PDB file of C-alpha atoms in Angstrom:
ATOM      1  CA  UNK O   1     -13.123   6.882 -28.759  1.00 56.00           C
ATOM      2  CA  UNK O   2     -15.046   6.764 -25.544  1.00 61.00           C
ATOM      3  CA  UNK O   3     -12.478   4.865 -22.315  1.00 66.00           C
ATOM      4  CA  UNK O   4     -13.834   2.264 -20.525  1.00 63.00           C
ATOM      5  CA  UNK O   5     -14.420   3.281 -16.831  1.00 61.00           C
ATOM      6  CA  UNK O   6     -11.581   1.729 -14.418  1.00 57.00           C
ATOM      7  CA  UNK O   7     -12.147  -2.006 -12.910  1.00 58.00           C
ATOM      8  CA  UNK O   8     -12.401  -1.303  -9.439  1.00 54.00           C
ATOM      9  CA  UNK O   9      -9.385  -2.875  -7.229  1.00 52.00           C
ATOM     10  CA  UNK O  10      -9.368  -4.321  -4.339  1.00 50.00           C
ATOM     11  CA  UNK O  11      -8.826  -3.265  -1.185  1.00 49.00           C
ATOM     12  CA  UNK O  12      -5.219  -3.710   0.085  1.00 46.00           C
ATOM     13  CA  UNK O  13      -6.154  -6.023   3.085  1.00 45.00           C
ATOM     14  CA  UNK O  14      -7.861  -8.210   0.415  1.00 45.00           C
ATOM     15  CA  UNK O  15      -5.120  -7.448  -2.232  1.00 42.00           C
ATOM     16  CA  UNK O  16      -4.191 -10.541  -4.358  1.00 38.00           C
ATOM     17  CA  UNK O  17      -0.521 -11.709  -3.622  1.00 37.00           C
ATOM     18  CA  UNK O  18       1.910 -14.144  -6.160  1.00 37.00           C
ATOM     19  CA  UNK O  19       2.873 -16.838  -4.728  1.00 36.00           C
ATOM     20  CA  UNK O  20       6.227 -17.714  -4.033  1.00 41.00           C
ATOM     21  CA  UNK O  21       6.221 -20.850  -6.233  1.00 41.00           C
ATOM     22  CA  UNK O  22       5.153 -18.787  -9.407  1.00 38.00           C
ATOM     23  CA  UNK O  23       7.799 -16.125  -8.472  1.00 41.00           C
ATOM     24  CA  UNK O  24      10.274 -18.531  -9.757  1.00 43.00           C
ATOM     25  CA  UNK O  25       8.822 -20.318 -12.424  1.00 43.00           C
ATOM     26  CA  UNK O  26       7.372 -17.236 -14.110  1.00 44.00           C
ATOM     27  CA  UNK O  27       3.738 -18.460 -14.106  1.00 43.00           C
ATOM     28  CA  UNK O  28       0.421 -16.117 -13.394  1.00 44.00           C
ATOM     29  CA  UNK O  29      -0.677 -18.339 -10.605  1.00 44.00           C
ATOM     30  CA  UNK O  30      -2.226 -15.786  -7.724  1.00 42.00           C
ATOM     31  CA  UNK O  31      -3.146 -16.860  -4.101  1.00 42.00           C
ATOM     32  CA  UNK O  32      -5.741 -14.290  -2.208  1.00 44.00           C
ATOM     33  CA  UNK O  33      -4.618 -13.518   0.795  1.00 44.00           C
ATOM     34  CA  UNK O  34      -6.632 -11.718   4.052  1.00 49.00           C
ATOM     35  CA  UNK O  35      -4.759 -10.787   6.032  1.00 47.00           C
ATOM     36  CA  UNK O  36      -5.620 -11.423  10.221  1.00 52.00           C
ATOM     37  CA  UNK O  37      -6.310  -8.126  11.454  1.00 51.00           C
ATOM     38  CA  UNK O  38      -4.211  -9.053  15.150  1.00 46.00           C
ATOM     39  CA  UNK O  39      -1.347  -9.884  13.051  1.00 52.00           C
ATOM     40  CA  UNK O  40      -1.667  -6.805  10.840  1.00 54.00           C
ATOM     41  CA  UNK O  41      -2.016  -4.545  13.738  1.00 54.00           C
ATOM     42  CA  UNK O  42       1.365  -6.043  14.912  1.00 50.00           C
ATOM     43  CA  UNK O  43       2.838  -5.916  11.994  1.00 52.00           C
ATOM     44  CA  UNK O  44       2.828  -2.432  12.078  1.00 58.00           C
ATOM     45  CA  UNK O  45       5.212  -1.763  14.549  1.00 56.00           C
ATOM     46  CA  UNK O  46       6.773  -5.476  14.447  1.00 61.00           C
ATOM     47  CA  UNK O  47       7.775  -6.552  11.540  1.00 72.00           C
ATOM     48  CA  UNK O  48      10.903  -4.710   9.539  1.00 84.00           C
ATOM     49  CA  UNK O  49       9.126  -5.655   5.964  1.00 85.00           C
ATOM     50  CA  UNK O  50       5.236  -5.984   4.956  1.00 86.00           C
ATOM     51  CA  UNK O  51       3.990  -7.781   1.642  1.00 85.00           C
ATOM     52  CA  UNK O  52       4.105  -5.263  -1.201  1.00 85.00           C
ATOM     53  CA  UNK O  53       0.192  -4.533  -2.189  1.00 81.00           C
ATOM     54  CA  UNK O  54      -0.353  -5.520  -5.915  1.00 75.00           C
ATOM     55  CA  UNK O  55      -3.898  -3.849  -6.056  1.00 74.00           C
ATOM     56  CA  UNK O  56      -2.054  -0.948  -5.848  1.00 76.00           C
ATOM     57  CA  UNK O  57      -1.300   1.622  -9.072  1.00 76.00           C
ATOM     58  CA  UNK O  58       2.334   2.543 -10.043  1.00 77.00           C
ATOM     59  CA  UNK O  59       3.825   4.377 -12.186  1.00 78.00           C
ATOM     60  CA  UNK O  60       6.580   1.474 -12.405  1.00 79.00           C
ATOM     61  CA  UNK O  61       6.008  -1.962 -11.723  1.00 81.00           C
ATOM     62  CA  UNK O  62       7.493  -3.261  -8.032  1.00 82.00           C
ATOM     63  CA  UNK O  63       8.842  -6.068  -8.694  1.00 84.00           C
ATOM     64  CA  UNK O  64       9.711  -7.468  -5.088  1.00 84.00           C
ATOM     65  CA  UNK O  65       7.289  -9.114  -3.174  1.00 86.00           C
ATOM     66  CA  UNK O  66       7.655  -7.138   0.258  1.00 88.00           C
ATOM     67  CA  UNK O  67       9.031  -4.157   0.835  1.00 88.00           C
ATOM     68  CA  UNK O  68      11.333  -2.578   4.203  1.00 88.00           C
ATOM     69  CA  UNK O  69       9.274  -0.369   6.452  1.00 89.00           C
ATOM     70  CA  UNK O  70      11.953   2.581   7.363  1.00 90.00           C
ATOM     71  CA  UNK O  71      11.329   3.364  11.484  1.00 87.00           C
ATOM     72  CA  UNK O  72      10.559   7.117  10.055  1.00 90.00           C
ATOM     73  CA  UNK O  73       7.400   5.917   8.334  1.00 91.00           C
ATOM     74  CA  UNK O  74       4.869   5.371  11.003  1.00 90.00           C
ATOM     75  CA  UNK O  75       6.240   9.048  12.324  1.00 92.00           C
ATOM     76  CA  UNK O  76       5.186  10.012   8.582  1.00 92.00           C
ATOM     77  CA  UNK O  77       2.300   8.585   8.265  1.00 93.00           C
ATOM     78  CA  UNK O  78       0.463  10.095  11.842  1.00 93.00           C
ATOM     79  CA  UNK O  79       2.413  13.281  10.140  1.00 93.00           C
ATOM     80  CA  UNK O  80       0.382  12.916   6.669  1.00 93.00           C
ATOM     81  CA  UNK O  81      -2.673  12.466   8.919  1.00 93.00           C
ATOM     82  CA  UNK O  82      -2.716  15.078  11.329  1.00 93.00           C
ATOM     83  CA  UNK O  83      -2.384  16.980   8.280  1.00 92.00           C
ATOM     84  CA  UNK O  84      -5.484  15.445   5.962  1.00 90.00           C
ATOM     85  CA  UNK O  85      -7.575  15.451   9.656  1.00 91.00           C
ATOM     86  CA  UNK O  86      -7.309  19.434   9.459  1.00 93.00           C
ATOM     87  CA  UNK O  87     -10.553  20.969   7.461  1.00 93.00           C
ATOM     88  CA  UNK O  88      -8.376  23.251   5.744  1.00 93.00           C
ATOM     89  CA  UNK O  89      -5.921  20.165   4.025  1.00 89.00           C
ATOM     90  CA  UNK O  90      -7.920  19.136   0.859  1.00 86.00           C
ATOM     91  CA  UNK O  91      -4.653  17.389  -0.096  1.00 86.00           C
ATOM     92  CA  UNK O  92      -0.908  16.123   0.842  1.00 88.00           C
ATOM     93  CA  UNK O  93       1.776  15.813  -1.935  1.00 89.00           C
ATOM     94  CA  UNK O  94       4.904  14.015  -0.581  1.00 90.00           C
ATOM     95  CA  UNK O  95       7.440  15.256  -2.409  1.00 92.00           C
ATOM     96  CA  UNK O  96      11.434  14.103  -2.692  1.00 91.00           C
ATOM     97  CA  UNK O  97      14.674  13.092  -4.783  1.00 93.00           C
ATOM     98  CA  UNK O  98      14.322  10.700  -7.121  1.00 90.00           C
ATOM     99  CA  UNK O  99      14.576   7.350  -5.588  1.00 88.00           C
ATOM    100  CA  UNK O 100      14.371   8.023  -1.459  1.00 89.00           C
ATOM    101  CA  UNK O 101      10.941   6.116  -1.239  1.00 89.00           C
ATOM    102  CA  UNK O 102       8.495   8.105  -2.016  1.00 90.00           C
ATOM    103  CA  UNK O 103       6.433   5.220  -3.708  1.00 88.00           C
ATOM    104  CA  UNK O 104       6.943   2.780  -0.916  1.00 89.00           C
ATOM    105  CA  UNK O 105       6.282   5.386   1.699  1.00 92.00           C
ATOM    106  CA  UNK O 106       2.537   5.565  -0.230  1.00 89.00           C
ATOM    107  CA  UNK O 107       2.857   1.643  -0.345  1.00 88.00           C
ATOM    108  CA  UNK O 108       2.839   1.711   3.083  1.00 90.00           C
ATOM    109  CA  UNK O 109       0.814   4.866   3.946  1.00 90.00           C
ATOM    110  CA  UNK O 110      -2.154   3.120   1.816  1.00 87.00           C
ATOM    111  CA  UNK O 111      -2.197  -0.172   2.925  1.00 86.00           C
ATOM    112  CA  UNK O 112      -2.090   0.931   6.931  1.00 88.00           C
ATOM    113  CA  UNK O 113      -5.152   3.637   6.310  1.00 88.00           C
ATOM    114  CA  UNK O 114      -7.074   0.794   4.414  1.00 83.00           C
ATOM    115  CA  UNK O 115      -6.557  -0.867   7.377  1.00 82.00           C
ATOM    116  CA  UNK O 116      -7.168   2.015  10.184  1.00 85.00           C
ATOM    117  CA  UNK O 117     -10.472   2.828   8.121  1.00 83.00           C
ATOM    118  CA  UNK O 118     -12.019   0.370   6.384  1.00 77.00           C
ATOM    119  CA  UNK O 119     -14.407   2.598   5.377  1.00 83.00           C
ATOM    120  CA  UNK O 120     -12.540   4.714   3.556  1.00 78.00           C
ATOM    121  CA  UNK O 121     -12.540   4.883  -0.494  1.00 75.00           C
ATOM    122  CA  UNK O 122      -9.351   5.334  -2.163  1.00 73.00           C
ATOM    123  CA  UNK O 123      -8.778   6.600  -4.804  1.00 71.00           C
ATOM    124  CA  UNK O 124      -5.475   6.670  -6.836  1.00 66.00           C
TER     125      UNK O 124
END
C-alpha cells in the first residue's frame, strides 16, 4: 500500500495557534496568527516565553501553549549555526538526557531560523 505524500505545514511565523477560549472548553476552534515581525524580532531577546509552534512535528504532543526560552538558547542557536554555515557540516544532532529540552530547544531553534530566513525550507 502506496503512503500518501505529507500535507505540507506551514511555516512557523504563519503557524496556526488555539485559542485560549477553546483551551478550556476542549473545542477545535483555531485562530491564525502572523506574527509582527518588530515584535518577533524583540521577542527574541525580550520576552522569557514565546507561543509554542503547532505546525511543528513531535514525537509527543506539547501540550502547553508557550514555552520558557532558557538565556542559554540564543547562545545555542548562533552555536548550531556557525556550525550548519561551515561547508563541511551537512548536519547537527543535539543530543542530551532525557527531558533537559532538547525538543523545545528545536521549538525554538526552528521558529527563530523561519524567521531569520524566510527563505529557507524545512524540513522535519
Amino acid at each position: 500500500m502506496a503512503k500518501s505524500p505529507p500535507k505540507k505545514q506551514p511555516r512557523l511565523d504563519e503557524a496556526t495557534l488555539t485559542t485560549p477560549a477553546s483551551v478550556g472548553s476542549g473545542a477545535s476552534q483555531t485562530q491564525s496568527v502572523r506574527v509582527d515581525e518588530i515584535e518577533q524580532k524583540a521577542a527574541w531577546s525580550d520576552s522569557p516565553t514565546l507561543p509554542f509552534p503547532t505546525g511543528l512535528p513531535m514525537e509527543h504532543e506539547y501540550l502547553g501553549q508557550d514555552f520558557y526560552v532558557r538565556s542559554c538558547y540564543s547562545k545555542y542557536y548562533k552555536y548550531v549555526m556557525r556550525w550548519l554555515d561551515r561547508p563541511s557540516t551537512a548536519v547537527v544532532t543535539v543530543t542530551g538526557t532525557p527531558g533537559i529540552g532538547k525538543s523545545i530547544f528545536c521549538a525554538y531553534f526552528l521558529q527563530r531560523f523561519s524567521f531569520e530566513d524566510k527563505e529557507a525550507t524545512i524540513i522535519t
